[in-house]
Short mmCIF file of C-alpha atoms and ligand atoms in Angstrom, two decimals:
data_model
loop_
_atom_site.label_atom_id
_atom_site.label_comp_id
_atom_site.label_asym_id
_atom_site.label_seq_id
_atom_site.Cartn_x
_atom_site.Cartn_y
_atom_site.Cartn_z
CA MET A 1 -27.82 23.63 16.17
CA SER A 2 -24.63 23.26 13.83
CA GLU A 3 -24.22 20.27 11.48
CA VAL A 4 -21.81 17.17 12.14
CA LEU A 5 -20.65 15.10 9.86
CA VAL A 6 -20.43 11.54 10.23
CA LEU A 7 -18.77 9.02 7.59
CA VAL A 8 -20.11 5.62 7.18
CA GLU A 9 -18.25 2.62 7.25
CA HIS A 10 -20.09 0.27 5.91
CA VAL A 11 -19.95 -3.71 4.53
CA ASP A 12 -22.08 -5.65 2.91
CA GLY A 13 -25.23 -3.61 2.89
CA GLU A 14 -24.76 -3.54 6.78
CA VAL A 15 -23.22 -0.62 8.90
CA LYS A 16 -20.48 -0.77 10.98
CA LYS A 17 -20.90 -0.92 14.57
CA ILE A 18 -18.59 1.74 15.21
CA THR A 19 -20.81 3.90 13.30
CA SER A 20 -23.55 4.03 16.05
CA GLU A 21 -20.90 5.09 18.29
CA LEU A 22 -19.84 7.73 15.70
CA LEU A 23 -23.11 9.20 15.99
CA THR A 24 -23.86 9.35 19.49
CA ALA A 25 -20.11 11.25 19.71
CA ALA A 26 -21.30 13.27 17.06
CA ARG A 27 -24.78 14.23 19.36
CA GLN A 28 -22.06 16.04 22.00
CA ILE A 29 -21.33 18.66 18.71
CA GLY A 30 -24.33 19.19 17.67
CA GLU A 31 -26.28 17.68 14.38
CA PRO A 32 -25.16 14.14 13.85
CA SER A 33 -25.37 13.83 9.76
CA ALA A 34 -24.39 10.44 7.96
CA VAL A 35 -22.40 10.62 4.91
CA VAL A 36 -22.98 7.25 3.14
CA VAL A 37 -20.06 6.91 0.08
CA GLY A 38 -20.64 4.14 -2.38
CA GLU A 39 -22.71 2.49 -4.67
CA PRO A 40 -25.69 3.78 -6.22
CA GLY A 41 -28.92 2.47 -3.21
CA THR A 42 -26.54 2.37 -0.73
CA ALA A 43 -27.68 4.79 1.25
CA GLY A 44 -31.48 3.56 1.00
CA LYS A 45 -29.93 -0.31 2.23
CA LEU A 46 -28.23 2.11 5.22
CA GLY A 47 -31.41 4.61 6.04
CA GLU A 48 -33.42 2.41 8.41
CA ALA A 49 -30.23 1.49 10.47
CA LEU A 50 -28.97 5.25 10.56
CA ALA A 51 -32.22 6.65 11.40
CA ALA A 52 -32.07 4.08 14.47
CA GLN A 53 -28.73 5.22 15.36
CA GLY A 54 -29.67 9.05 15.71
CA ALA A 55 -28.90 10.58 11.98
CA GLU A 56 -30.63 13.73 11.75
CA LYS A 57 -29.81 13.73 7.49
CA VAL A 58 -28.28 11.28 5.37
CA TYR A 59 -25.80 12.53 2.66
CA ALA A 60 -26.27 9.99 -0.21
CA ALA A 61 -23.07 10.31 -3.05
CA GLU A 62 -23.55 7.35 -4.86
CA SER A 63 -21.84 6.42 -8.34
CA ALA A 64 -21.14 3.53 -10.26
CA GLU A 65 -16.96 4.44 -9.36
CA ALA A 66 -17.43 5.61 -5.72
CA GLY A 67 -17.02 1.86 -4.81
CA GLN A 68 -13.84 0.92 -7.03
CA PHE A 69 -11.25 3.53 -5.93
CA LEU A 70 -9.77 3.96 -1.95
CA VAL A 71 -10.31 6.43 0.11
CA THR A 72 -10.21 9.25 -2.64
CA PRO A 73 -13.85 9.14 -3.21
CA GLN A 74 -14.48 10.01 0.39
CA VAL A 75 -12.25 12.86 0.50
CA ASP A 76 -13.65 14.49 -2.36
CA VAL A 77 -17.38 14.28 -1.11
CA LEU A 78 -16.47 15.07 2.90
CA SER A 79 -14.10 18.34 1.67
CA ALA A 80 -17.27 19.65 -0.68
CA LEU A 81 -19.71 18.97 2.08
CA VAL A 82 -16.98 21.38 4.76
CA ALA A 83 -17.63 23.72 1.85
CA SER A 84 -21.10 23.40 1.50
CA ALA A 85 -22.56 22.90 4.61
CA SER A 86 -20.23 24.11 7.08
CA PRO A 87 -20.00 21.55 9.99
CA ALA A 88 -18.58 22.30 12.91
CA ALA A 89 -16.55 18.55 13.09
CA VAL A 90 -16.25 15.85 10.72
CA LEU A 91 -16.07 12.41 12.28
CA LEU A 92 -14.49 9.00 11.26
CA PRO A 93 -13.56 5.81 12.77
CA ALA A 94 -9.71 5.25 13.77
CA SER A 95 -9.89 2.59 11.52
CA VAL A 96 -7.41 1.83 8.56
CA ASP A 97 -8.75 4.05 5.39
CA GLY A 98 -11.13 6.50 8.52
CA LYS A 99 -7.30 7.71 8.68
CA GLU A 100 -6.25 7.90 6.04
CA ILE A 101 -9.01 10.00 4.75
CA ALA A 102 -8.90 12.41 7.70
CA GLY A 103 -5.62 12.95 7.23
CA ARG A 104 -6.26 13.90 3.55
CA LEU A 105 -9.25 16.06 4.50
CA ALA A 106 -7.63 17.32 7.21
CA VAL A 107 -4.84 18.93 4.65
CA ARG A 108 -7.38 19.60 1.85
CA THR A 109 -8.98 21.49 4.30
CA GLY A 110 -6.53 23.26 5.92
CA SER A 111 -8.11 21.62 8.42
CA GLY A 112 -6.71 20.63 12.72
CA LEU A 113 -7.02 16.77 12.79
CA LEU A 114 -7.55 14.50 16.51
CA SER A 115 -6.21 10.97 15.98
CA GLU A 116 -7.44 8.02 17.51
CA VAL A 117 -9.46 10.06 20.30
CA VAL A 118 -11.53 8.11 22.87
CA GLY A 119 -14.01 10.33 23.18
CA ILE A 120 -15.02 14.21 22.47
CA ASP A 121 -17.03 16.73 24.34
CA GLY A 122 -19.58 19.75 23.15
CA SER A 123 -16.75 22.32 22.33
CA ALA A 124 -15.07 19.69 20.23
CA VAL A 125 -12.32 18.76 22.91
CA ALA A 126 -11.44 15.53 22.59
CA SER A 127 -9.60 13.26 25.07
CA HIS A 128 -6.84 11.32 24.24
CA SER A 129 -5.40 7.68 26.38
CA LEU A 130 -1.59 7.51 26.79
CA PHE A 131 0.60 5.81 28.60
CA GLY A 132 -1.65 2.52 28.24
CA GLY A 133 -3.91 4.26 29.89
CA THR A 134 -1.61 6.64 32.36
CA TYR A 135 -2.33 10.04 31.49
CA GLU A 136 -5.24 11.17 29.97
CA ALA A 137 -4.40 14.36 27.83
CA LYS A 138 -6.78 16.54 25.78
CA ALA A 139 -6.68 18.96 22.06
CA LYS A 140 -8.54 21.22 20.35
CA ALA A 141 -8.35 21.96 17.15
CA VAL A 142 -7.46 25.55 16.24
CA SER A 143 -7.87 25.94 12.22
CA GLY A 144 -10.83 25.38 10.36
CA THR A 145 -13.44 22.42 10.78
CA PRO A 146 -11.94 19.56 13.39
CA VAL A 147 -11.16 16.84 11.90
CA VAL A 148 -11.39 13.33 14.13
CA THR A 149 -11.09 10.01 14.05
CA VAL A 150 -12.62 7.73 16.85
CA LEU A 151 -11.48 4.60 18.78
CA PRO A 152 -14.30 1.90 18.21
CA GLY A 153 -15.22 0.21 21.23
CA SER A 154 -14.13 4.10 23.29
CA VAL A 155 -18.15 5.32 23.24
CA GLU A 156 -20.64 3.29 24.17
CA PRO A 157 -24.06 3.89 21.25
CA GLU A 158 -26.98 4.96 22.44
CA PRO A 159 -30.20 4.84 19.94
CA ALA A 160 -32.15 7.55 19.30
CA ALA A 161 -34.31 7.83 16.55
CA GLY A 162 -33.35 10.33 13.74
CA ALA A 163 -34.77 11.78 10.68
CA ALA A 164 -32.43 10.36 8.34
CA ALA A 165 -33.64 13.22 5.69
CA VAL A 166 -31.63 11.72 2.68
CA GLU A 167 -30.09 14.49 0.72
CA GLN A 168 -28.58 13.28 -2.87
CA VAL A 169 -24.56 15.44 -3.27
CA GLU A 170 -22.50 15.21 -6.33
CA VAL A 171 -19.10 12.47 -6.29
CA PRO A 172 -16.72 14.51 -7.91
CA ALA A 173 -15.13 12.27 -10.97
CA ALA A 174 -12.36 10.08 -8.93
CA ASP A 175 -8.69 11.24 -10.69
CA ALA A 176 -7.49 8.39 -11.98
CA GLY A 177 -4.16 9.65 -11.53
CA LYS A 178 -4.37 10.69 -8.59
CA SER A 179 -6.64 7.39 -6.99
CA ALA A 180 -5.37 3.67 -5.89
CA LYS A 181 -7.99 1.25 -7.89
CA ILE A 182 -9.57 -1.13 -6.34
CA THR A 183 -8.87 -4.57 -8.58
CA GLY A 184 -10.06 -7.12 -6.52
CA ARG A 185 -12.11 -7.79 -3.20
CA GLN A 186 -10.95 -10.89 -1.15
CA PRO A 187 -12.60 -11.68 2.48
CA VAL A 188 -10.70 -11.92 5.58
CA GLU A 189 -10.68 -15.60 6.95
CA ALA A 190 -11.98 -14.81 10.58
CA GLY A 191 -14.35 -17.47 10.42
CA ASP A 192 -17.75 -17.19 12.43
CA ARG A 193 -15.06 -15.08 14.33
CA PRO A 194 -16.13 -11.12 14.76
CA GLU A 195 -14.12 -8.34 12.74
CA LEU A 196 -10.97 -7.31 15.25
CA THR A 197 -11.78 -3.99 15.67
CA GLU A 198 -15.31 -4.15 16.23
CA ALA A 199 -15.12 -7.07 18.90
CA SER A 200 -16.49 -6.83 22.25
CA VAL A 201 -13.67 -9.86 22.97
CA VAL A 202 -10.48 -10.34 21.50
CA VAL A 203 -7.94 -13.43 22.55
CA SER A 204 -4.43 -12.00 21.29
CA GLY A 205 -1.66 -14.05 21.62
CA GLY A 206 2.16 -13.73 21.44
CA ARG A 207 5.84 -15.29 20.03
CA GLY A 208 4.73 -16.85 24.08
CA VAL A 209 2.23 -19.33 22.04
CA GLY A 210 5.21 -20.99 20.15
CA SER A 211 3.62 -22.16 16.77
CA ALA A 212 1.22 -21.89 14.28
CA GLU A 213 -0.06 -25.11 15.28
CA SER A 214 -0.84 -23.35 19.27
CA PHE A 215 -2.49 -20.87 18.06
CA GLU A 216 -5.07 -23.47 18.40
CA VAL A 217 -5.23 -22.85 22.22
CA VAL A 218 -5.71 -18.81 21.38
CA GLU A 219 -8.87 -19.73 18.98
CA LYS A 220 -9.96 -21.88 21.43
CA LEU A 221 -10.49 -18.99 24.08
CA ALA A 222 -11.45 -17.07 21.67
CA ASP A 223 -14.74 -19.18 20.34
CA SER A 224 -15.56 -20.06 23.55
CA LEU A 225 -16.14 -16.10 24.04
CA GLY A 226 -17.51 -15.40 21.08
CA ALA A 227 -14.58 -13.46 20.80
CA ALA A 228 -12.05 -12.00 17.62
CA VAL A 229 -8.39 -13.53 18.03
CA GLY A 230 -5.69 -10.92 17.52
CA ALA A 231 -1.77 -11.33 17.68
CA SER A 232 1.16 -9.26 18.67
CA ARG A 233 3.27 -8.70 15.36
CA ALA A 234 6.25 -10.94 16.73
CA ALA A 235 3.72 -13.94 16.40
CA VAL A 236 2.97 -12.25 13.26
CA ASP A 237 6.37 -12.26 12.00
CA SER A 238 8.00 -15.83 13.11
CA GLY A 239 4.62 -17.01 11.08
CA TYR A 240 1.99 -18.07 13.75
CA TYR A 241 -1.32 -16.04 12.56
CA PRO A 242 -1.64 -13.97 9.29
CA HIS A 243 -0.76 -10.82 9.44
CA GLN A 244 -4.45 -8.95 9.05
CA PHE A 245 -5.24 -10.29 12.67
CA GLN A 246 -1.75 -8.11 14.40
CA VAL A 247 -2.64 -5.63 16.75
CA GLY A 248 -0.19 -2.64 17.98
CA GLN A 249 1.01 0.17 16.17
CA THR A 250 1.91 -0.82 12.90
CA GLY A 251 -1.59 -3.50 13.03
CA LYS A 252 -4.83 -2.55 14.43
CA THR A 253 -6.00 -0.85 16.87
CA VAL A 254 -8.85 -2.41 18.93
CA SER A 255 -10.61 -1.09 21.82
CA PRO A 256 -12.08 -3.99 22.93
CA GLN A 257 -14.65 -4.23 26.43
CA LEU A 258 -11.61 -7.32 27.13
CA TYR A 259 -8.46 -8.25 25.89
CA ILE A 260 -7.16 -11.43 27.03
CA ALA A 261 -3.12 -11.28 25.89
CA LEU A 262 -1.34 -14.68 25.91
CA GLY A 263 1.93 -14.73 26.05
CA ILE A 264 3.05 -11.60 25.13
CA SER A 265 5.07 -8.80 26.87
CA GLY A 266 3.58 -6.10 26.53
CA ALA A 267 5.77 -3.82 24.07
CA ILE A 268 4.79 -0.51 24.07
CA GLN A 269 4.15 -0.93 20.13
CA HIS A 270 1.30 -3.92 21.18
CA ARG A 271 0.39 -1.39 23.78
CA ALA A 272 -0.95 1.37 21.08
CA GLY A 273 -3.25 -1.14 19.56
CA MET A 274 -4.55 -1.90 22.65
CA GLN A 275 -4.17 0.28 25.55
CA THR A 276 -8.03 1.48 25.65
CA SER A 277 -9.42 -1.96 26.18
CA LYS A 278 -11.85 -1.62 29.14
CA THR A 279 -10.44 -4.61 31.09
CA VAL A 280 -7.01 -6.58 30.45
CA VAL A 281 -6.64 -9.78 31.18
CA ALA A 282 -2.53 -11.10 31.08
CA VAL A 283 -1.91 -15.04 31.17
CA ASN A 284 2.62 -14.52 30.97
CA LYS A 285 5.14 -16.86 33.17
CA ASP A 286 7.56 -13.15 33.02
CA ALA A 287 6.13 -11.78 36.55
CA GLU A 288 7.68 -9.22 35.53
CA ALA A 289 6.37 -9.00 32.04
CA PRO A 290 5.25 -4.87 31.68
CA ILE A 291 2.15 -5.77 30.21
CA PHE A 292 1.61 -6.67 33.81
CA GLU A 293 1.36 -3.10 34.37
CA ILE A 294 -1.89 -2.33 32.56
CA ALA A 295 -3.39 -5.03 33.28
CA ASP A 296 -6.56 -5.41 35.35
CA PHE A 297 -5.62 -9.13 35.86
CA GLY A 298 -3.14 -11.18 35.65
CA VAL A 299 -1.99 -14.74 35.29
CA VAL A 300 1.76 -15.56 36.39
CA GLY A 301 1.62 -18.73 34.69
CA ASP A 302 2.40 -21.22 31.44
CA LEU A 303 -0.61 -20.01 28.96
CA PHE A 304 -0.67 -23.36 27.72
CA GLN A 305 -1.63 -24.26 31.61
CA VAL A 306 -3.69 -21.57 31.86
CA ALA A 307 -5.84 -21.20 28.43
CA PRO A 308 -7.48 -24.28 28.63
CA GLN A 309 -8.87 -24.07 31.76
CA LEU A 310 -9.97 -21.28 31.69
CA THR A 311 -11.85 -22.40 28.22
CA ASP A 312 -13.08 -25.52 30.15
CA GLU A 313 -14.48 -22.75 32.75
CA VAL A 314 -16.45 -20.96 30.40
CA ALA A 315 -18.06 -24.01 28.80
CA LYS A 316 -19.56 -25.12 31.96
CA ARG A 317 -20.82 -22.01 33.00
CA LYS A 318 -22.50 -21.37 29.59
P1 FAD B 1 7.68 -10.89 22.78
O1 FAD B 1 8.47 -9.85 23.66
O2 FAD B 1 8.68 -12.12 23.09
O3 FAD B 1 7.26 -11.74 24.17
C1 FAD B 1 6.74 -12.84 24.20
C2 FAD B 1 6.23 -13.10 25.95
O4 FAD B 1 5.58 -14.30 26.54
C3 FAD B 1 7.09 -12.60 27.03
O5 FAD B 1 6.79 -12.23 27.92
C4 FAD B 1 7.26 -14.71 27.83
O6 FAD B 1 7.54 -14.06 28.91
C5 FAD B 1 5.78 -14.67 27.69
N1 FAD B 1 5.69 -16.43 27.25
C6 FAD B 1 6.39 -17.40 26.28
N2 FAD B 1 6.29 -18.15 26.52
C7 FAD B 1 5.08 -18.26 27.40
C8 FAD B 1 4.27 -19.58 27.94
N3 FAD B 1 4.08 -21.04 28.08
N4 FAD B 1 3.16 -18.87 29.23
C9 FAD B 1 3.45 -17.62 29.35
N5 FAD B 1 3.95 -16.62 28.46
C10 FAD B 1 5.00 -17.54 28.32
N6 FAD B 1 4.27 -5.75 17.70
C11 FAD B 1 2.82 -5.69 18.64
O7 FAD B 1 2.83 -6.40 18.63
N7 FAD B 1 2.16 -5.21 17.32
C12 FAD B 1 2.99 -3.67 16.43
O8 FAD B 1 1.81 -3.16 16.11
C13 FAD B 1 4.22 -3.66 16.76
N8 FAD B 1 4.78 -2.43 16.08
C14 FAD B 1 6.14 -1.88 16.02
C15 FAD B 1 6.41 -1.32 15.08
C16 FAD B 1 7.90 -0.87 15.10
C17 FAD B 1 8.68 0.11 14.74
C18 FAD B 1 8.65 -1.58 16.43
C19 FAD B 1 9.96 -1.64 16.17
C20 FAD B 1 8.51 -2.82 16.63
C21 FAD B 1 6.62 -3.35 16.52
N9 FAD B 1 6.24 -3.78 17.50
C22 FAD B 1 5.00 -4.36 17.58
C23 FAD B 1 7.52 -4.57 17.97
C24 FAD B 1 7.14 -4.65 19.21
O9 FAD B 1 7.98 -3.61 20.39
C25 FAD B 1 7.92 -6.37 20.53
O10 FAD B 1 8.72 -7.07 19.54
C26 FAD B 1 6.31 -7.11 20.51
O11 FAD B 1 5.15 -6.76 20.36
C27 FAD B 1 6.54 -8.41 20.96
O12 FAD B 1 5.70 -9.23 20.48
P2 FAD B 1 5.49 -10.33 22.21
O13 FAD B 1 5.25 -9.78 23.28
O14 FAD B 1 4.22 -11.44 21.65
O15 FAD B 1 6.91 -11.52 22.01
#
């Protein structure tokens, strides 16, 4: 059976949820091999979790430098593995980093790139969700090793026991002239809330929220549901909420079980970041707002009345 490479996203010694989704998707095509790029000891810390998620092999690409450069170590390691292991496909998260690594990898290896897929079958035919989920397009790479980025939350992760046999691989020395060196890391201030792209529930606020202070209404509903908070670009540009929480074409892509949009009109650029959410609930005082076209449940009303009632109701049912 052919190998399928899965790039592992990890933070602080923990595997991110998307990795188990990628390993599940990889099993559709072949035998999943996890690729861990990081500082020495990283693969050892992640090995148990990767075995429980079905990784048959773990390529440990470790060096002191690997954690110091943005995306280039991953591209170098994956390119070398594509050449040496001839995998059936390479799967990566459709995260900011994952998409950049995938683009560079596809160019480097002369491969077809399938971006932001929501599913993949045994012949590496990928499904894409288009126009707010109205259409599903199927696509297949016709050259090289398919390089595929998978939207977080689109594949139901299924645990499976894997051998997770570790194989050390070399991390090529970074070309400092072409690589971006990380000069510092600052944790995103999301409090105790889950990370936006990994959360199973997201509550987002738009320009309709009206001010930074009023975003408390959004946060309270999010906290009652154990959700992450998101924002539209208009809300971010108006200074109501920080940029790292922006959902959409130029923000983050989310695909939670439940997405609640408060005071968001539903512009195509916003939908681009949330249209694959399993269930969409919209609260908007304009019955003609486009967000209702993709909402599973809609409330035509004032968010300042509806959201607090929802928050109270959730609290009562806990
Ligand atoms: P508006 O369109 O102003 O909508 C506000 C909504 O709130 C209205 O529907 C209104 O009826 C409702 N409302 C007002 N008060 C209340 C109330 N009290 N109760 C209930 N409802 C209320 N946008 C993104 O979100 N993400 C992106 O990544 C993104 N990228 C873009 C990239 C490009 C190249 C471009 C050109 C645009 C991009 N945009 C993006 C902007 C996008 O086109 C919209 O302008 C933006 O999404 C609108 O945000 P909004 O829905 O919050 O604001």
